[in-house]
């Protein structure tokens, strides 16, 4: 399972990296390939390439902020989740997002 995502909070200094690390760690525990980009006042960190975006099954947005460069994910299922939920229950977030994508695809 390949998943990409973006975490972002107003400053991008605390919740942004916390959510990214939590989601990536949960992905490893599930045996998934998960890459999280961080967006904040300091610019993007761990930027997702077009190749990585194309290979992803879905895109997880851990934020209620405006996300830049969303055109990379055109045609991919995009799921927005509250950043705090991603920090508190990252494995459940990934599993529920995956289930939602499968349901939407009729699988």
Short mmCIF file of N, CA and C in Angstrom, two decimals:
data_model
loop_
_atom_site.label_atom_id
_atom_site.label_comp_id
_atom_site.label_asym_id
_atom_site.label_seq_id
_atom_site.Cartn_x
_atom_site.Cartn_y
_atom_site.Cartn_z
N UNK A 1 0.85 -1.17 0.00
CA UNK A 1 0.00 0.00 0.00
C UNK A 1 0.90 1.23 0.00
N UNK A 2 0.72 2.10 -0.96
CA UNK A 2 1.44 3.36 -1.04
C UNK A 2 0.49 4.50 -0.69
N UNK A 3 0.91 5.32 0.27
CA UNK A 3 0.10 6.45 0.70
C UNK A 3 1.01 7.66 0.79
N UNK A 4 0.51 8.79 0.32
CA UNK A 4 1.21 10.06 0.51
C UNK A 4 0.27 10.99 1.25
N UNK A 5 0.85 11.98 1.90
CA UNK A 5 0.02 12.92 2.63
C UNK A 5 0.76 14.20 2.94
N UNK A 6 -0.01 15.14 3.44
CA UNK A 6 0.55 16.43 3.83
C UNK A 6 -0.02 16.79 5.19
N UNK A 7 0.86 17.21 6.07
CA UNK A 7 0.42 17.75 7.36
C UNK A 7 0.76 19.23 7.37
N UNK A 8 -0.13 20.02 7.96
CA UNK A 8 0.09 21.46 8.03
C UNK A 8 -0.75 22.05 9.16
N UNK A 9 -0.15 22.96 9.90
CA UNK A 9 -0.86 23.74 10.91
C UNK A 9 -0.45 25.19 10.71
N UNK A 10 -1.06 26.14 11.39
CA UNK A 10 -0.77 27.55 11.11
C UNK A 10 0.72 27.89 11.13
N UNK A 11 1.46 27.45 12.12
CA UNK A 11 2.89 27.78 12.18
C UNK A 11 3.74 26.70 11.52
N UNK A 12 3.30 25.47 11.59
CA UNK A 12 4.07 24.38 11.00
C UNK A 12 5.25 23.94 11.85
N UNK A 13 5.25 24.30 13.11
CA UNK A 13 6.40 24.02 13.96
C UNK A 13 6.19 22.89 14.96
N UNK A 14 4.98 22.61 15.37
CA UNK A 14 4.74 21.58 16.39
C UNK A 14 3.85 20.47 15.86
N UNK A 15 2.57 20.77 15.64
CA UNK A 15 1.63 19.75 15.22
C UNK A 15 1.97 19.16 13.85
N UNK A 16 2.50 19.99 12.97
CA UNK A 16 2.83 19.52 11.61
C UNK A 16 3.81 18.35 11.64
N UNK A 17 4.99 18.49 12.26
CA UNK A 17 5.91 17.34 12.28
C UNK A 17 5.41 16.20 13.16
N UNK A 18 4.68 16.52 14.23
CA UNK A 18 4.15 15.46 15.09
C UNK A 18 3.19 14.56 14.32
N UNK A 19 2.30 15.16 13.55
CA UNK A 19 1.34 14.38 12.76
C UNK A 19 2.05 13.58 11.67
N UNK A 20 2.99 14.21 10.98
CA UNK A 20 3.72 13.52 9.92
C UNK A 20 4.45 12.29 10.46
N UNK A 21 5.14 12.44 11.56
CA UNK A 21 5.89 11.33 12.14
C UNK A 21 4.96 10.24 12.64
N UNK A 22 3.85 10.62 13.25
CA UNK A 22 2.90 9.63 13.77
C UNK A 22 2.29 8.81 12.63
N UNK A 23 1.91 9.46 11.55
CA UNK A 23 1.32 8.76 10.41
C UNK A 23 2.35 7.85 9.75
N UNK A 24 3.57 8.34 9.56
CA UNK A 24 4.61 7.51 8.94
C UNK A 24 4.93 6.29 9.80
N UNK A 25 5.00 6.47 11.11
CA UNK A 25 5.27 5.36 12.02
C UNK A 25 4.14 4.33 11.96
N UNK A 26 2.91 4.80 11.96
CA UNK A 26 1.75 3.89 11.88
C UNK A 26 1.77 3.14 10.55
N UNK A 27 2.15 3.82 9.49
CA UNK A 27 2.26 3.17 8.19
C UNK A 27 3.26 2.02 8.22
N UNK A 28 4.41 2.26 8.84
CA UNK A 28 5.43 1.20 8.98
C UNK A 28 4.86 0.01 9.74
N UNK A 29 4.13 0.29 10.82
CA UNK A 29 3.54 -0.78 11.62
C UNK A 29 2.55 -1.62 10.80
N UNK A 30 1.89 -0.97 9.85
CA UNK A 30 0.94 -1.67 8.98
C UNK A 30 1.62 -2.35 7.79
N UNK A 31 2.91 -2.08 7.61
CA UNK A 31 3.64 -2.62 6.47
C UNK A 31 3.40 -1.83 5.19
N UNK A 32 2.99 -0.58 5.34
CA UNK A 32 2.70 0.29 4.20
C UNK A 32 3.86 1.24 3.95
N UNK A 33 3.93 1.74 2.72
CA UNK A 33 4.88 2.77 2.34
C UNK A 33 4.16 4.12 2.45
N UNK A 34 4.45 4.88 3.49
CA UNK A 34 3.77 6.15 3.73
C UNK A 34 4.79 7.28 3.77
N UNK A 35 4.55 8.31 2.97
CA UNK A 35 5.41 9.50 2.97
C UNK A 35 4.55 10.73 3.25
N UNK A 36 4.95 11.48 4.26
CA UNK A 36 4.22 12.69 4.64
C UNK A 36 5.08 13.92 4.38
N UNK A 37 4.53 14.85 3.65
CA UNK A 37 5.15 16.16 3.43
C UNK A 37 4.64 17.10 4.52
N UNK A 38 5.51 17.98 4.97
CA UNK A 38 5.12 18.97 5.97
C UNK A 38 5.11 20.35 5.31
N UNK A 39 4.01 21.07 5.49
CA UNK A 39 3.93 22.44 4.97
C UNK A 39 3.72 23.39 6.13
N UNK A 40 4.46 24.50 6.12
CA UNK A 40 4.35 25.49 7.18
C UNK A 40 5.06 26.76 6.78
N UNK A 41 5.31 27.59 7.75
CA UNK A 41 5.94 28.89 7.50
C UNK A 41 7.35 28.75 6.92
N UNK A 42 7.98 27.61 7.16
CA UNK A 42 9.35 27.41 6.68
C UNK A 42 9.38 26.75 5.31
N UNK A 43 8.23 26.60 4.68
CA UNK A 43 8.17 25.96 3.37
C UNK A 43 8.02 24.45 3.50
N UNK A 44 7.93 23.75 2.36
CA UNK A 44 7.71 22.30 2.41
C UNK A 44 8.95 21.55 2.92
N UNK A 45 8.68 20.52 3.72
CA UNK A 45 9.72 19.62 4.21
C UNK A 45 9.33 18.22 3.77
N UNK A 46 10.30 17.46 3.24
CA UNK A 46 10.05 16.09 2.79
C UNK A 46 9.03 16.09 1.63
N UNK A 47 9.27 16.94 0.66
CA UNK A 47 8.32 17.15 -0.45
C UNK A 47 8.03 15.85 -1.21
N UNK A 48 6.77 15.70 -1.58
CA UNK A 48 6.31 14.55 -2.34
C UNK A 48 6.54 14.83 -3.82
N UNK A 49 7.19 13.90 -4.51
CA UNK A 49 7.44 14.05 -5.94
C UNK A 49 6.19 13.65 -6.72
N UNK A 50 6.16 14.01 -7.99
CA UNK A 50 5.05 13.61 -8.85
C UNK A 50 5.01 12.09 -8.97
N UNK A 51 6.16 11.46 -9.05
CA UNK A 51 6.23 10.00 -9.14
C UNK A 51 5.62 9.34 -7.90
N UNK A 52 5.93 9.85 -6.72
CA UNK A 52 5.36 9.32 -5.48
C UNK A 52 3.86 9.55 -5.43
N UNK A 53 3.42 10.73 -5.87
CA UNK A 53 1.99 11.02 -5.91
C UNK A 53 1.26 10.07 -6.85
N UNK A 54 1.85 9.81 -8.01
CA UNK A 54 1.23 8.93 -9.00
C UNK A 54 1.10 7.50 -8.49
N UNK A 55 2.05 7.05 -7.66
CA UNK A 55 2.06 5.68 -7.16
C UNK A 55 1.13 5.47 -5.96
N UNK A 56 0.62 6.56 -5.39
CA UNK A 56 -0.18 6.46 -4.16
C UNK A 56 -1.60 5.96 -4.42
N UNK A 57 -2.10 5.17 -3.46
CA UNK A 57 -3.48 4.70 -3.51
C UNK A 57 -4.45 5.82 -3.10
N UNK A 58 -4.00 6.63 -2.13
CA UNK A 58 -4.80 7.79 -1.72
C UNK A 58 -3.89 8.83 -1.08
N UNK A 59 -4.46 10.02 -0.89
CA UNK A 59 -3.74 11.15 -0.31
C UNK A 59 -4.43 11.53 1.00
N UNK A 60 -3.64 11.62 2.06
CA UNK A 60 -4.14 12.01 3.37
C UNK A 60 -3.71 13.43 3.66
N UNK A 61 -4.67 14.31 3.90
CA UNK A 61 -4.36 15.68 4.28
C UNK A 61 -4.70 15.83 5.76
N UNK A 62 -3.65 16.02 6.57
CA UNK A 62 -3.80 16.18 8.01
C UNK A 62 -3.76 17.67 8.33
N UNK A 63 -4.86 18.35 8.04
CA UNK A 63 -4.87 19.80 8.20
C UNK A 63 -6.24 20.38 7.87
N UNK A 64 -6.48 21.58 8.38
CA UNK A 64 -7.62 22.37 7.91
C UNK A 64 -7.11 23.64 7.24
N UNK A 65 -5.80 23.69 7.00
CA UNK A 65 -5.16 24.82 6.34
C UNK A 65 -5.22 24.66 4.82
N UNK A 66 -4.95 25.74 4.11
CA UNK A 66 -4.83 25.68 2.65
C UNK A 66 -3.53 24.96 2.33
N UNK A 67 -3.61 23.97 1.46
CA UNK A 67 -2.46 23.17 1.07
C UNK A 67 -2.03 23.61 -0.33
N UNK A 68 -0.72 23.78 -0.51
CA UNK A 68 -0.20 24.19 -1.82
C UNK A 68 0.14 22.97 -2.67
N UNK A 69 0.16 23.17 -3.96
CA UNK A 69 0.58 22.16 -4.95
C UNK A 69 -0.31 20.91 -4.96
N UNK A 70 -1.61 21.11 -4.77
CA UNK A 70 -2.54 19.98 -4.77
C UNK A 70 -2.71 19.36 -6.16
N UNK A 71 -2.32 20.08 -7.20
CA UNK A 71 -2.46 19.55 -8.56
C UNK A 71 -1.67 18.25 -8.75
N UNK A 72 -0.67 18.00 -7.92
CA UNK A 72 0.10 16.75 -8.01
C UNK A 72 -0.78 15.53 -7.80
N UNK A 73 -1.88 15.71 -7.10
CA UNK A 73 -2.72 14.58 -6.69
C UNK A 73 -3.99 14.44 -7.53
N UNK A 74 -4.04 15.11 -8.66
CA UNK A 74 -5.23 15.07 -9.51
C UNK A 74 -5.59 13.63 -9.87
N UNK A 75 -6.86 13.27 -9.66
CA UNK A 75 -7.34 11.94 -9.96
C UNK A 75 -7.20 10.94 -8.81
N UNK A 76 -6.55 11.35 -7.74
CA UNK A 76 -6.37 10.48 -6.57
C UNK A 76 -7.43 10.79 -5.52
N UNK A 77 -7.87 9.78 -4.77
CA UNK A 77 -8.77 10.06 -3.64
C UNK A 77 -8.01 10.88 -2.59
N UNK A 78 -8.61 11.99 -2.17
CA UNK A 78 -8.00 12.87 -1.16
C UNK A 78 -8.92 12.88 0.05
N UNK A 79 -8.35 12.56 1.21
CA UNK A 79 -9.12 12.51 2.45
C UNK A 79 -8.51 13.48 3.44
N UNK A 80 -9.33 14.41 3.94
CA UNK A 80 -8.88 15.37 4.96
C UNK A 80 -9.27 14.88 6.34
N UNK A 81 -8.31 14.95 7.25
CA UNK A 81 -8.52 14.51 8.63
C UNK A 81 -7.94 15.58 9.55
N UNK A 82 -8.60 15.81 10.66
CA UNK A 82 -8.11 16.76 11.64
C UNK A 82 -6.69 16.37 12.07
N UNK A 83 -5.80 17.33 12.13
CA UNK A 83 -4.40 17.06 12.46
C UNK A 83 -4.25 16.43 13.84
N UNK A 84 -5.08 16.84 14.80
CA UNK A 84 -5.00 16.28 16.15
C UNK A 84 -5.38 14.80 16.17
N UNK A 85 -6.35 14.42 15.35
CA UNK A 85 -6.74 13.02 15.25
C UNK A 85 -5.59 12.19 14.69
N UNK A 86 -4.86 12.75 13.74
CA UNK A 86 -3.71 12.05 13.16
C UNK A 86 -2.60 11.83 14.19
N UNK A 87 -2.48 12.75 15.12
CA UNK A 87 -1.47 12.62 16.17
C UNK A 87 -1.92 11.59 17.21
N UNK A 88 -3.19 11.62 17.59
CA UNK A 88 -3.70 10.77 18.66
C UNK A 88 -3.96 9.33 18.23
N UNK A 89 -4.42 9.12 17.01
CA UNK A 89 -4.81 7.77 16.56
C UNK A 89 -4.39 7.55 15.10
N UNK A 90 -3.09 7.62 14.81
CA UNK A 90 -2.65 7.55 13.41
C UNK A 90 -2.95 6.24 12.70
N UNK A 91 -2.83 5.13 13.40
CA UNK A 91 -3.09 3.84 12.77
C UNK A 91 -4.57 3.72 12.40
N UNK A 92 -5.45 4.14 13.30
CA UNK A 92 -6.88 4.12 13.01
C UNK A 92 -7.22 5.04 11.84
N UNK A 93 -6.56 6.18 11.77
CA UNK A 93 -6.79 7.11 10.65
C UNK A 93 -6.45 6.43 9.33
N UNK A 94 -5.27 5.80 9.25
CA UNK A 94 -4.87 5.14 8.01
C UNK A 94 -5.83 4.02 7.65
N UNK A 95 -6.20 3.21 8.63
CA UNK A 95 -7.11 2.09 8.35
C UNK A 95 -8.48 2.57 7.89
N UNK A 96 -9.00 3.61 8.53
CA UNK A 96 -10.33 4.13 8.14
C UNK A 96 -10.28 4.79 6.77
N UNK A 97 -9.20 5.49 6.47
CA UNK A 97 -9.06 6.11 5.15
C UNK A 97 -8.99 5.03 4.07
N UNK A 98 -8.23 3.99 4.33
CA UNK A 98 -8.12 2.90 3.37
C UNK A 98 -9.48 2.24 3.15
N UNK A 99 -10.21 1.99 4.23
CA UNK A 99 -11.54 1.39 4.12
C UNK A 99 -12.49 2.28 3.31
N UNK A 100 -12.40 3.60 3.54
CA UNK A 100 -13.25 4.55 2.82
C UNK A 100 -12.95 4.54 1.32
N UNK A 101 -11.68 4.46 0.98
CA UNK A 101 -11.29 4.43 -0.44
C UNK A 101 -11.79 3.14 -1.08
N UNK A 102 -11.62 2.01 -0.40
CA UNK A 102 -12.11 0.75 -0.93
C UNK A 102 -13.62 0.77 -1.12
N UNK A 103 -14.33 1.32 -0.17
CA UNK A 103 -15.80 1.40 -0.24
C UNK A 103 -16.21 2.26 -1.44
N UNK A 104 -15.53 3.38 -1.62
CA UNK A 104 -15.87 4.28 -2.73
C UNK A 104 -15.61 3.60 -4.07
N UNK A 105 -14.56 2.77 -4.11
CA UNK A 105 -14.23 2.06 -5.35
C UNK A 105 -15.07 0.82 -5.54
N UNK A 106 -15.90 0.49 -4.54
CA UNK A 106 -16.78 -0.67 -4.64
C UNK A 106 -16.09 -1.99 -4.39
N UNK A 107 -15.01 -1.97 -3.61
CA UNK A 107 -14.26 -3.21 -3.34
C UNK A 107 -14.61 -3.75 -1.97
#
